[in-house]
Tab-separated table of C-alpha atoms and ligand atoms in Angstrom:
chain	number	residue	atom	x	y	z
F	27	UNK	CA	15.445	-10.189	-21.819
F	28	UNK	CA	13.434	-11.632	-24.676
F	29	UNK	CA	12.399	-15.267	-24.699
F	30	UNK	CA	11.369	-17.796	-27.313
F	31	UNK	CA	8.493	-18.907	-25.080
F	32	UNK	CA	6.606	-16.789	-22.602
F	33	UNK	CA	4.849	-17.774	-19.378
F	34	UNK	CA	1.166	-17.093	-18.760
F	35	UNK	CA	-0.659	-16.341	-15.515
F	36	UNK	CA	-1.445	-19.402	-13.406
F	37	UNK	CA	-5.106	-20.481	-13.195
F	38	UNK	CA	-5.248	-19.783	-9.461
F	39	UNK	CA	-3.787	-16.279	-9.800
F	40	UNK	CA	-5.452	-13.873	-7.374
F	41	UNK	CA	-6.873	-11.160	-9.622
F	42	UNK	CA	-8.558	-8.541	-7.490
F	43	UNK	CA	-8.602	-4.962	-6.284
F	44	UNK	CA	-7.670	-2.951	-3.197
F	45	UNK	CA	-9.124	-0.393	-0.828
F	46	UNK	CA	-8.343	0.895	2.655
F	47	UNK	CA	-10.783	1.450	5.495
F	48	UNK	CA	-10.536	5.196	6.021
F	49	UNK	CA	-10.597	5.934	2.299
F	50	UNK	CA	-13.639	3.830	1.403
F	51	UNK	CA	-15.800	3.014	4.428
F	52	UNK	CA	-17.133	6.302	5.782
F	53	UNK	CA	-19.294	5.807	8.916
F	54	UNK	CA	-16.344	7.308	10.753
F	55	UNK	CA	-18.112	7.491	14.099
F	56	UNK	CA	-20.809	4.832	13.777
F	57	UNK	CA	-21.424	1.656	15.754
F	58	UNK	CA	-18.835	2.435	18.380
F	59	UNK	CA	-15.921	3.323	16.111
F	60	UNK	CA	-13.239	5.497	17.715
F	61	UNK	CA	-11.397	8.278	15.919
F	62	UNK	CA	-8.194	7.610	14.028
F	63	UNK	CA	-5.496	10.077	13.006
F	64	UNK	CA	-7.162	10.205	9.601
F	65	UNK	CA	-10.339	11.517	11.238
F	66	UNK	CA	-8.539	14.154	13.269
F	67	UNK	CA	-5.758	15.372	10.979
F	68	UNK	CA	-6.248	18.482	8.808
F	69	UNK	CA	-7.215	17.601	5.247
F	70	UNK	CA	-5.608	19.227	2.195
F	71	UNK	CA	-7.532	22.492	1.639
F	72	UNK	CA	-10.281	22.141	-0.967
F	73	UNK	CA	-10.522	18.359	-0.587
F	74	UNK	CA	-13.022	16.127	1.163
F	75	UNK	CA	-12.437	14.622	4.589
F	76	UNK	CA	-12.928	10.879	5.149
F	77	UNK	CA	-16.181	10.999	7.118
F	78	UNK	CA	-18.417	9.493	4.439
F	79	UNK	CA	-15.864	8.441	1.802
F	80	UNK	CA	-17.588	5.933	-0.536
F	81	UNK	CA	-19.984	4.742	2.168
F	82	UNK	CA	-18.697	1.194	1.718
F	83	UNK	CA	-19.590	0.514	5.356
F	84	UNK	CA	-23.274	0.597	4.421
F	85	UNK	CA	-22.944	-0.587	0.820
F	86	UNK	CA	-20.338	-3.338	1.003
F	87	UNK	CA	-22.814	-5.968	-0.213
F	88	UNK	CA	-23.588	-4.020	-3.366
F	89	UNK	CA	-19.860	-3.337	-3.877
F	90	UNK	CA	-18.765	-6.925	-3.381
F	91	UNK	CA	-21.484	-8.102	-5.785
F	92	UNK	CA	-19.954	-5.760	-8.366
F	93	UNK	CA	-16.454	-7.095	-7.614
F	94	UNK	CA	-17.809	-10.607	-8.121
F	95	UNK	CA	-19.362	-9.539	-11.425
F	96	UNK	CA	-15.924	-8.311	-12.513
F	97	UNK	CA	-14.642	-11.775	-11.646
F	98	UNK	CA	-12.483	-10.825	-8.650
F	99	UNK	CA	-10.693	-13.741	-7.069
F	100	UNK	CA	-9.450	-11.560	-4.198
F	101	UNK	CA	-10.373	-8.367	-2.389
F	102	UNK	CA	-7.679	-6.570	-0.434
F	103	UNK	CA	-9.121	-4.246	2.207
F	104	UNK	CA	-7.981	-2.970	5.585
F	105	UNK	CA	-9.513	-3.249	9.014
F	106	UNK	CA	-9.965	0.022	10.878
F	107	UNK	CA	-8.213	-0.584	14.195
F	108	UNK	CA	-10.612	1.953	15.769
F	109	UNK	CA	-13.667	-0.122	14.805
F	110	UNK	CA	-12.234	-3.112	16.649
F	111	UNK	CA	-10.632	-1.331	19.631
F	112	UNK	CA	-11.934	2.249	19.614
F	113	UNK	CA	-9.215	3.658	21.879
F	114	UNK	CA	-6.414	1.526	20.509
F	115	UNK	CA	-6.211	-0.423	23.776
F	116	UNK	CA	-8.861	-1.856	26.053
F	117	UNK	CA	-12.404	-2.714	25.234
F	118	UNK	CA	-13.201	-4.630	22.059
F	119	UNK	CA	-16.137	-3.332	20.035
F	120	UNK	CA	-18.273	-6.324	19.007
F	121	UNK	CA	-20.016	-4.298	16.302
F	122	UNK	CA	-16.645	-3.790	14.621
F	123	UNK	CA	-15.868	-7.500	14.693
F	124	UNK	CA	-19.341	-8.186	13.294
F	125	UNK	CA	-18.839	-5.761	10.419
F	126	UNK	CA	-15.589	-7.344	9.229
F	127	UNK	CA	-16.887	-10.832	9.845
F	128	UNK	CA	-19.872	-10.063	7.600
F	129	UNK	CA	-17.683	-8.433	4.989
F	130	UNK	CA	-15.412	-11.480	4.895
F	131	UNK	CA	-18.429	-13.802	4.651
F	132	UNK	CA	-19.734	-11.759	1.765
F	133	UNK	CA	-16.395	-12.225	-0.047
F	134	UNK	CA	-16.375	-15.947	0.672
F	135	UNK	CA	-19.938	-16.252	-0.653
F	136	UNK	CA	-18.577	-15.255	-4.082
F	137	UNK	CA	-15.358	-17.253	-3.662
F	138	UNK	CA	-13.384	-14.033	-3.339
F	139	UNK	CA	-10.295	-14.468	-1.165
F	140	UNK	CA	-10.203	-11.772	1.530
F	141	UNK	CA	-6.710	-10.246	1.842
F	142	UNK	CA	-6.725	-8.283	5.054
F	143	UNK	CA	-4.421	-5.377	5.920
F	144	UNK	CA	-4.275	-4.877	9.669
F	145	UNK	CA	-3.131	-1.287	9.642
F	146	UNK	CA	-3.339	1.215	6.802
F	147	UNK	CA	-2.299	4.712	7.988
F	148	UNK	CA	-5.173	4.958	10.515
F	149	UNK	CA	-3.595	4.834	13.965
F	150	UNK	CA	-6.155	5.280	16.769
F	151	UNK	CA	-6.054	8.928	17.744
F	152	UNK	CA	-6.062	7.971	21.428
F	153	UNK	CA	-2.680	6.285	20.890
F	154	UNK	CA	-1.419	9.196	18.842
F	155	UNK	CA	-2.175	11.505	21.776
F	156	UNK	CA	0.197	9.391	23.857
F	157	UNK	CA	3.104	9.699	21.403
F	158	UNK	CA	1.941	7.333	18.656
F	159	UNK	CA	4.585	4.865	17.499
F	160	UNK	CA	7.277	6.800	19.414
F	161	UNK	CA	5.760	5.262	22.502
F	162	UNK	CA	6.542	1.524	22.768
F	163	UNK	CA	3.058	1.032	24.263
F	164	UNK	CA	1.685	1.481	20.742
F	165	UNK	CA	3.578	-1.620	19.603
F	166	UNK	CA	2.112	-3.559	22.514
F	167	UNK	CA	-1.336	-2.255	21.580
F	168	UNK	CA	-0.835	-3.303	17.954
F	169	UNK	CA	0.152	-6.810	19.001
F	170	UNK	CA	-2.974	-7.099	21.172
F	171	UNK	CA	-5.112	-5.765	18.338
F	172	UNK	CA	-3.603	-8.414	16.047
F	173	UNK	CA	-4.466	-11.083	18.612
F	174	UNK	CA	-8.096	-9.917	18.606
F	175	UNK	CA	-8.152	-10.117	14.805
F	176	UNK	CA	-6.608	-13.594	14.702
F	177	UNK	CA	-8.903	-14.889	17.442
F	178	UNK	CA	-12.084	-13.521	15.903
F	179	UNK	CA	-11.458	-13.590	12.164
F	180	UNK	CA	-8.423	-15.845	11.822
F	181	UNK	CA	-10.378	-18.978	10.942
F	182	UNK	CA	-11.666	-17.459	7.694
F	183	UNK	CA	-8.714	-15.366	6.474
F	184	UNK	CA	-5.872	-17.002	4.533
F	185	UNK	CA	-3.834	-13.879	3.746
F	186	UNK	CA	-2.874	-11.191	6.220
F	187	UNK	CA	-0.872	-8.041	5.577
F	188	UNK	CA	0.714	-6.372	8.581
F	189	UNK	CA	1.375	-2.671	7.944
F	190	UNK	CA	0.662	-0.766	4.753
F	191	UNK	CA	3.585	1.265	3.396
F	192	UNK	CA	5.556	1.480	6.599
F	193	UNK	CA	8.409	2.953	4.556
F	194	UNK	CA	6.213	5.807	3.323
F	195	UNK	CA	5.112	6.546	6.893
F	196	UNK	CA	8.755	6.974	7.847
F	197	UNK	CA	9.980	8.778	4.735
F	198	UNK	CA	6.911	10.990	4.329
F	199	UNK	CA	5.767	11.029	7.946
F	200	UNK	CA	4.730	14.654	7.836
F	201	UNK	CA	2.279	13.922	5.023
F	202	UNK	CA	0.816	10.788	6.576
F	203	UNK	CA	0.648	11.941	10.167
F	204	UNK	CA	3.370	9.966	11.924
F	205	UNK	CA	5.741	12.766	12.809
F	206	UNK	CA	5.956	13.382	16.535
F	207	UNK	CA	6.256	17.182	16.773
F	208	UNK	CA	7.252	17.056	20.424
F	209	UNK	CA	10.698	15.500	19.951
F	210	UNK	CA	13.919	17.345	19.187
F	211	UNK	CA	15.425	14.869	16.699
F	212	UNK	CA	12.456	14.162	14.421
F	213	UNK	CA	14.322	11.800	12.109
F	214	UNK	CA	15.855	9.785	14.915
F	215	UNK	CA	12.384	9.522	16.401
F	216	UNK	CA	10.933	8.340	13.085
F	217	UNK	CA	13.554	5.596	12.816
F	218	UNK	CA	12.879	4.608	16.404
F	219	UNK	CA	9.161	4.391	15.510
F	220	UNK	CA	10.177	2.324	12.518
F	221	UNK	CA	12.147	-0.041	14.734
F	222	UNK	CA	9.187	-0.483	17.089
F	223	UNK	CA	6.927	-1.178	14.104
F	224	UNK	CA	9.377	-3.752	12.728
F	225	UNK	CA	9.504	-5.492	16.101
F	226	UNK	CA	5.711	-5.445	16.392
F	227	UNK	CA	5.419	-6.784	12.856
F	228	UNK	CA	7.788	-9.689	13.596
F	229	UNK	CA	5.838	-10.584	16.745
F	230	UNK	CA	2.548	-10.431	14.857
F	231	UNK	CA	3.892	-12.653	12.077
F	232	UNK	CA	4.964	-15.200	14.651
F	233	UNK	CA	1.590	-14.958	16.390
F	234	UNK	CA	-0.187	-15.533	13.086
F	235	UNK	CA	1.788	-18.733	12.524
F	236	UNK	CA	1.031	-19.898	16.081
F	237	UNK	CA	-2.691	-19.036	16.133
F	238	UNK	CA	-3.707	-19.476	12.488
F	239	UNK	CA	-1.551	-22.232	11.015
F	240	UNK	CA	-3.509	-22.245	7.735
F	241	UNK	CA	-2.911	-18.530	7.128
F	242	UNK	CA	-0.032	-16.703	5.469
F	243	UNK	CA	1.216	-13.272	6.412
F	244	UNK	CA	3.524	-10.644	4.933
F	245	UNK	CA	4.505	-6.974	5.020
F	246	UNK	CA	3.113	-4.466	2.480
F	247	UNK	CA	5.636	-1.691	1.790
F	248	UNK	CA	5.748	0.586	-1.242
F	249	UNK	CA	8.670	-0.606	-3.335
F	250	UNK	CA	10.173	1.133	-6.328
F	251	UNK	CA	13.402	0.259	-8.067
F	252	UNK	CA	15.838	3.181	-8.151
F	253	UNK	CA	17.671	4.067	-11.365
F	254	UNK	CA	20.888	6.083	-11.532
F	255	UNK	CA	20.338	9.253	-13.578
F	256	UNK	CA	23.311	8.404	-15.795
F	257	UNK	CA	26.096	5.848	-16.202
F	258	UNK	CA	28.312	8.058	-13.979
F	259	UNK	CA	29.416	5.558	-11.305
F	260	UNK	CA	28.657	8.158	-8.641
F	261	UNK	CA	25.017	8.208	-9.775
F	262	UNK	CA	24.953	4.442	-9.401
F	263	UNK	CA	26.114	4.774	-5.783
F	264	UNK	CA	23.376	7.380	-5.226
F	265	UNK	CA	20.792	4.935	-6.623
F	266	UNK	CA	22.102	2.216	-4.303
F	267	UNK	CA	21.853	4.654	-1.386
F	268	UNK	CA	18.204	5.373	-2.090
F	269	UNK	CA	17.411	1.717	-2.750
F	270	UNK	CA	18.882	0.826	0.653
F	271	UNK	CA	17.137	3.611	2.573
F	272	UNK	CA	13.803	3.534	0.756
F	273	UNK	CA	13.300	-0.149	-0.005
F	274	UNK	CA	15.703	-2.709	1.412
F	275	UNK	CA	15.915	-1.359	4.957
F	276	UNK	CA	12.319	-2.489	5.546
F	277	UNK	CA	12.332	-5.793	3.720
F	278	UNK	CA	15.800	-6.897	4.890
F	279	UNK	CA	14.662	-6.732	8.510
F	280	UNK	CA	11.431	-8.580	7.746
F	281	UNK	CA	13.043	-11.343	5.676
F	282	UNK	CA	16.659	-11.610	6.876
F	283	UNK	CA	16.126	-10.416	10.433
F	284	UNK	CA	18.867	-7.776	10.198
F	285	UNK	CA	19.286	-4.181	9.122
F	286	UNK	CA	20.525	-3.464	5.630
F	287	UNK	CA	24.215	-2.557	6.097
F	288	UNK	CA	24.198	0.525	3.848
F	289	UNK	CA	21.034	1.870	5.453
F	290	UNK	CA	22.424	1.213	8.915
F	291	UNK	CA	25.711	2.975	8.118
F	292	UNK	CA	23.677	6.010	7.030
F	293	UNK	CA	21.456	5.937	10.125
F	294	UNK	CA	24.443	5.724	12.456
F	295	UNK	CA	26.419	8.455	10.729
F	296	UNK	CA	23.499	10.891	10.770
F	297	UNK	CA	22.531	10.169	14.360
F	298	UNK	CA	19.192	8.600	13.357
F	299	UNK	CA	19.912	5.008	14.360
F	300	UNK	CA	17.433	3.342	16.699
F	301	UNK	CA	18.545	1.315	19.664
F	302	UNK	CA	18.936	-2.274	18.490
F	303	UNK	CA	19.465	-4.965	21.122
F	304	UNK	CA	20.404	-8.632	20.834
F	305	UNK	CA	16.862	-9.543	21.946
F	306	UNK	CA	15.467	-7.427	19.117
F	307	UNK	CA	17.468	-9.467	16.613
F	308	UNK	CA	16.027	-12.652	18.128
F	309	UNK	CA	12.526	-11.230	17.740
F	310	UNK	CA	13.206	-10.479	14.082
F	311	UNK	CA	14.519	-13.965	13.491
F	312	UNK	CA	11.476	-15.605	15.103
F	313	UNK	CA	8.837	-13.877	12.990
F	314	UNK	CA	9.272	-14.187	9.250
F	315	UNK	CA	6.897	-13.482	6.366
F	316	UNK	CA	5.468	-16.155	4.065
F	317	UNK	CA	5.309	-13.796	1.096
F	318	UNK	CA	6.012	-10.210	0.183
F	319	UNK	CA	3.184	-7.893	-0.724
F	320	UNK	CA	4.133	-4.569	-2.209
F	321	UNK	CA	2.540	-1.502	-3.710
F	322	UNK	CA	4.052	-0.253	-6.939
F	323	UNK	CA	3.239	3.015	-8.668
F	324	UNK	CA	6.524	4.125	-10.211
F	325	UNK	CA	10.288	3.964	-10.038
F	326	UNK	CA	12.672	6.564	-8.609
F	327	UNK	CA	15.723	8.135	-10.196
F	328	UNK	CA	18.733	9.352	-8.238
F	329	UNK	CA	21.816	11.418	-9.001
F	330	UNK	CA	25.001	11.972	-7.025
F	331	UNK	CA	24.820	14.463	-4.180
F	332	UNK	CA	27.435	15.894	-1.850
F	333	UNK	CA	27.087	17.729	1.448
F	334	UNK	CA	27.729	21.041	-0.281
F	335	UNK	CA	24.755	20.785	-2.673
F	336	UNK	CA	22.356	23.704	-2.440
F	337	UNK	CA	19.361	21.818	-3.842
F	338	UNK	CA	18.678	18.090	-3.834
F	339	UNK	CA	14.939	17.983	-4.598
F	340	UNK	CA	13.204	17.873	-7.991
F	341	UNK	CA	13.533	21.001	-10.118
F	342	UNK	CA	9.815	21.885	-9.877
F	343	UNK	CA	9.743	21.399	-6.096
F	344	UNK	CA	7.002	18.790	-6.469
F	345	UNK	CA	7.515	16.160	-3.816
F	346	UNK	CA	5.532	13.501	-5.655
F	347	UNK	CA	8.944	12.094	-6.469
F	348	UNK	CA	11.567	11.521	-3.792
F	349	UNK	CA	12.703	14.359	-1.561
F	350	UNK	CA	16.476	14.110	-2.088
F	351	UNK	CA	19.037	14.347	0.701
F	352	UNK	CA	22.397	16.098	0.773
F	353	UNK	CA	25.314	13.695	0.615
F	354	UNK	CA	22.965	10.793	-0.148
F	355	UNK	CA	21.168	11.378	-3.466
F	356	UNK	CA	19.521	14.026	-5.593
F	357	UNK	CA	15.932	13.283	-6.629
F	358	UNK	CA	15.483	13.820	-10.347
F	359	UNK	CA	12.833	13.178	-12.958
F	360	UNK	CA	13.517	10.392	-15.408
F	361	UNK	CA	13.740	11.924	-18.878
F	362	UNK	CA	12.504	8.690	-20.467
F	363	UNK	CA	9.215	8.604	-18.597
F	364	UNK	CA	5.906	10.367	-19.090
F	365	UNK	CA	3.924	11.718	-16.155
F	366	UNK	CA	0.243	11.545	-15.230
F	367	UNK	CA	-1.935	14.603	-14.733
F	368	UNK	CA	-0.997	14.315	-11.062
F	369	UNK	CA	2.701	14.403	-11.971
F	370	UNK	CA	3.406	10.748	-11.139
F	371	UNK	CA	5.879	9.088	-13.468
F	372	UNK	CA	4.548	6.120	-15.443
F	373	UNK	CA	6.925	3.191	-15.746
F	374	UNK	CA	5.530	-0.253	-16.585
F	375	UNK	CA	8.987	-1.605	-17.474
F	376	UNK	CA	10.122	-0.410	-14.054
F	377	UNK	CA	7.385	-2.622	-12.625
F	378	UNK	CA	9.072	-5.662	-14.186
F	379	UNK	CA	12.445	-4.402	-12.934
F	380	UNK	CA	11.095	-3.955	-9.399
F	381	UNK	CA	9.511	-7.418	-9.391
F	382	UNK	CA	12.801	-8.931	-10.553
F	383	UNK	CA	14.822	-7.100	-7.875
F	384	UNK	CA	12.493	-8.050	-5.033
F	385	UNK	CA	12.331	-11.691	-6.065
F	386	UNK	CA	16.072	-11.982	-6.696
F	387	UNK	CA	16.789	-10.528	-3.250
F	388	UNK	CA	14.238	-12.382	-1.153
F	389	UNK	CA	13.027	-15.418	-3.115
F	390	UNK	CA	9.560	-15.205	-1.601
F	391	UNK	CA	6.277	-15.302	-3.535
F	392	UNK	CA	4.982	-11.818	-4.347
F	393	UNK	CA	1.532	-10.275	-4.445
F	394	UNK	CA	0.959	-6.767	-5.751
F	395	UNK	CA	-1.364	-4.995	-3.373
F	396	UNK	CA	-1.521	-1.621	-5.153
F	397	UNK	CA	-0.870	-0.286	-8.630
F	398	UNK	CA	-3.063	2.032	-10.636
F	399	UNK	CA	-3.762	5.376	-12.202
F	400	UNK	CA	-5.275	8.355	-10.375
F	401	UNK	CA	-7.146	10.534	-12.857
F	402	UNK	CA	-9.904	13.113	-13.240
F	403	UNK	CA	-12.732	10.858	-14.452
F	404	UNK	CA	-15.857	12.280	-15.986
F	405	UNK	CA	-19.342	10.837	-15.656
F	406	UNK	CA	-21.236	11.491	-18.897
F	407	UNK	CA	-24.931	12.410	-19.011
F	408	UNK	CA	-25.766	8.767	-19.774
F	409	UNK	CA	-23.696	7.572	-16.807
F	410	UNK	CA	-20.653	6.285	-18.640
F	411	UNK	CA	-17.020	6.779	-17.702
F	412	UNK	CA	-14.702	6.409	-20.676
F	413	UNK	CA	-11.429	5.753	-18.857
F	414	UNK	CA	-9.403	4.394	-21.756
F	415	UNK	CA	-6.309	6.016	-20.156
F	416	UNK	CA	-6.723	3.704	-17.131
F	417	UNK	CA	-7.119	0.662	-19.378
F	418	UNK	CA	-3.958	1.642	-21.267
F	419	UNK	CA	-2.070	2.142	-18.025
F	420	UNK	CA	-3.095	-1.179	-16.478
F	421	UNK	CA	-2.659	-3.068	-19.746
F	422	UNK	CA	0.999	-2.019	-19.873
F	423	UNK	CA	1.576	-2.811	-16.190
F	424	UNK	CA	0.005	-6.275	-16.487
F	425	UNK	CA	1.975	-7.004	-19.663
F	426	UNK	CA	5.213	-6.260	-17.805
F	427	UNK	CA	4.122	-8.321	-14.803
F	428	UNK	CA	3.569	-11.177	-17.252
F	429	UNK	CA	7.120	-10.752	-18.555
F	430	UNK	CA	8.334	-10.932	-14.967
F	431	UNK	CA	6.638	-14.343	-14.760
F	432	UNK	CA	8.731	-15.412	-17.751
F	433	UNK	CA	11.776	-14.096	-15.865
F	434	UNK	CA	10.981	-16.664	-13.185
F	435	UNK	CA	9.469	-14.265	-10.663
F	436	UNK	CA	6.772	-15.923	-8.565
F	437	UNK	CA	3.802	-13.538	-8.519
F	438	UNK	CA	0.558	-14.957	-7.145
F	439	UNK	CA	-1.808	-12.001	-7.202
F	440	UNK	CA	-2.551	-8.524	-8.465
F	441	UNK	CA	-4.863	-6.170	-6.583
F	442	UNK	CA	-4.750	-2.768	-8.255
F	443	UNK	CA	-5.708	0.445	-6.541
F	444	UNK	CA	-8.547	0.761	-6.348
F	445	UNK	CA	-11.386	-1.715	-6.568
F	446	UNK	CA	-13.861	1.157	-6.434
F	447	UNK	CA	-13.483	4.948	-6.290
F	448	UNK	CA	-12.486	6.250	-2.884
F	449	UNK	CA	-11.004	9.359	-1.332
F	450	UNK	CA	-7.337	9.844	-2.254
F	451	UNK	CA	-4.927	10.197	0.644
F	452	UNK	CA	-3.879	13.716	-0.357
F	453	UNK	CA	-5.985	14.788	-3.317
F	454	UNK	CA	-9.587	14.184	-2.285
F	455	UNK	CA	-12.331	12.686	-4.430
F	456	UNK	CA	-11.271	14.258	-7.693
F	457	UNK	CA	-8.315	11.878	-8.006
F	458	UNK	CA	-10.060	8.626	-8.878
F	459	UNK	CA	-8.573	5.175	-9.270
F	460	UNK	CA	-11.501	2.732	-9.307
F	461	UNK	CA	-13.133	0.413	-11.838
F	462	UNK	CA	-16.436	1.593	-10.365
F	463	UNK	CA	-17.379	5.245	-10.302
F	464	UNK	CA	-18.894	6.544	-7.065
F	465	UNK	CA	-21.108	9.500	-7.825
F	466	UNK	CA	-20.157	12.162	-5.343
F	467	UNK	CA	-18.117	15.330	-5.497
F	468	UNK	CA	-15.596	16.769	-3.118
F	469	UNK	CA	-18.279	18.298	-0.901
F	470	UNK	CA	-21.594	17.288	-2.506
F	471	UNK	CA	-22.323	13.684	-1.543
F	472	UNK	CA	-25.201	13.301	-4.012
F	473	UNK	CA	-26.585	9.742	-3.826
F	474	UNK	CA	-23.214	7.955	-3.909
F	475	UNK	CA	-24.528	5.751	-6.715
F	476	UNK	CA	-22.205	3.249	-8.337
F	477	UNK	CA	-21.552	3.203	-12.114
F	478	UNK	CA	-19.318	0.805	-14.019
F	479	UNK	CA	-16.484	2.504	-15.876
F	480	UNK	CA	-15.180	1.215	-19.225
F	481	UNK	CA	-12.272	-0.287	-17.282
F	482	UNK	CA	-14.782	-2.516	-15.446
F	483	UNK	CA	-15.647	-4.554	-18.565
F	484	UNK	CA	-12.014	-4.531	-19.648
F	485	UNK	CA	-10.767	-5.940	-16.326
F	486	UNK	CA	-13.596	-8.478	-16.332
F	487	UNK	CA	-12.270	-9.786	-19.634
F	488	UNK	CA	-8.663	-9.774	-18.399
F	489	UNK	CA	-9.676	-11.941	-15.454
F	490	UNK	CA	-11.935	-14.204	-17.523
F	491	UNK	CA	-9.047	-14.970	-19.887
F	492	UNK	CA	-6.453	-15.396	-17.078
F	493	UNK	CA	-4.597	-12.324	-18.269
F	494	UNK	CA	-4.336	-13.562	-21.871
F	495	UNK	CA	-6.539	-10.918	-23.456
F	496	UNK	CA	-5.331	-7.473	-22.424
F	497	UNK	CA	-6.584	-5.559	-25.455
S	21	BGP	C1	-0.649	4.535	-1.446
S	21	BGP	C2	-1.559	4.300	-0.272
S	21	BGP	C3	-3.019	4.330	-0.600
S	21	BGP	C4	-3.406	5.316	-1.676
S	21	BGP	C5	-2.425	5.323	-2.844
S	21	BGP	C6	-2.662	6.427	-3.845
S	21	BGP	O1	0.517	5.124	-0.981
S	21	BGP	O2	-1.287	3.056	0.323
S	21	BGP	O3	-3.714	4.508	0.597
S	21	BGP	O4	-3.711	6.535	-1.150
S	21	BGP	O5	-1.100	5.435	-2.390
S	21	BGP	O6	-2.194	7.657	-3.347
S	21	BGP	P1	-2.993	9.003	-3.493
S	21	BGP	O7	-4.316	8.763	-2.878
S	21	BGP	O8	-2.203	10.034	-2.769
S	21	BGP	O9	-3.077	9.259	-4.951
């Protein structure tokens, strides 16, 4: 839709950036930290592990000063569960509490709002050894961990995020480390894990409201609108299928307290449905989010599929886009979209579409907790990084977010991935996202010095002009 008058970003809009603990902190075994699944899982061959990452643990003051210089109003980071409770349950590690307390104070010193993710892919390995999320004890452990966070840090945090990209952990469990190899029905087990996580999330949201009345809390899935490949009505049904299974399943439970009917029909038919009791539904109803946070990188495109299809995945076999599933949908590339050097589709208009869909469905304020471009950046001899491609990418995304504001969508913050370079989940150090370059290679740590990229000054100006000047 075009308008005669367009909305601008509100003055109190939370412009910021994001990171996650295992990808940025390093110090993987210091000051009492226990090991998480990210420390113990095999890394992609030829890429760095997460032991040192960007050494943010030791350099957070320098990093936050740089964020403040950029004008950040918010910093979204995650707490490593294993710094707080090294074995997932039991003893609390005071040094871990101290670290995050200091980090939060450092943000507050610069009037940067800390936005804290409780759990970002880094389950304590000790819990993983006992079945991970397949074991309901993990949910109990998560709830206790949340209590420790609220009791120790709750008085100075206004925005909490429960679980990062729970939907990706379920749909791409093998890649993220949530698949329980010991069970016979892996998918049923994943959806049972999902159910336990949803229950834990609802209890934690309720606990947040009880213990920290000034704070707000929400889930942080990865949401992408799904297009039908063509106007063939069967493609439209395929797109609805994927939307239900990939997106709405997770948010419908969080917001409406019930399973999405299309997703549930699929789960039951395939024998993947979790056990859902009446008490579970009461738990869902008692713990509701105040806002929706979501990560957006691209849209998905789906075509009709039947049980007899031989192939349902993308033609090049690259699973960066959806996997496809017989009788549900075929995953296809969108012929209208370009792709990055890492084969991710680029779709700023789809960002507006996704914002509109989420807001129309749930009517809750939205914050974007990830969005960004992973690229091969180059540090020149005079320590510059000319990342015009990142500026172009973000400019288009922000412009579309602004149009979504004109559409009436309530967006209150934007924290692109990533505030500073960090180690990519699957592609190591070479895939960079930050406004600040961290000088290290895949295996040579060098001095880990920080250099401002061209996008640093650009984002500084975007924030200074409340999103008016994007050029
Ligand atoms: C999201 C994760 C982040 C981050 C990002 C980029 O799914 O929440 O942790 O990794 O994707 O992905 P990648 O590092 O694979 O490029």
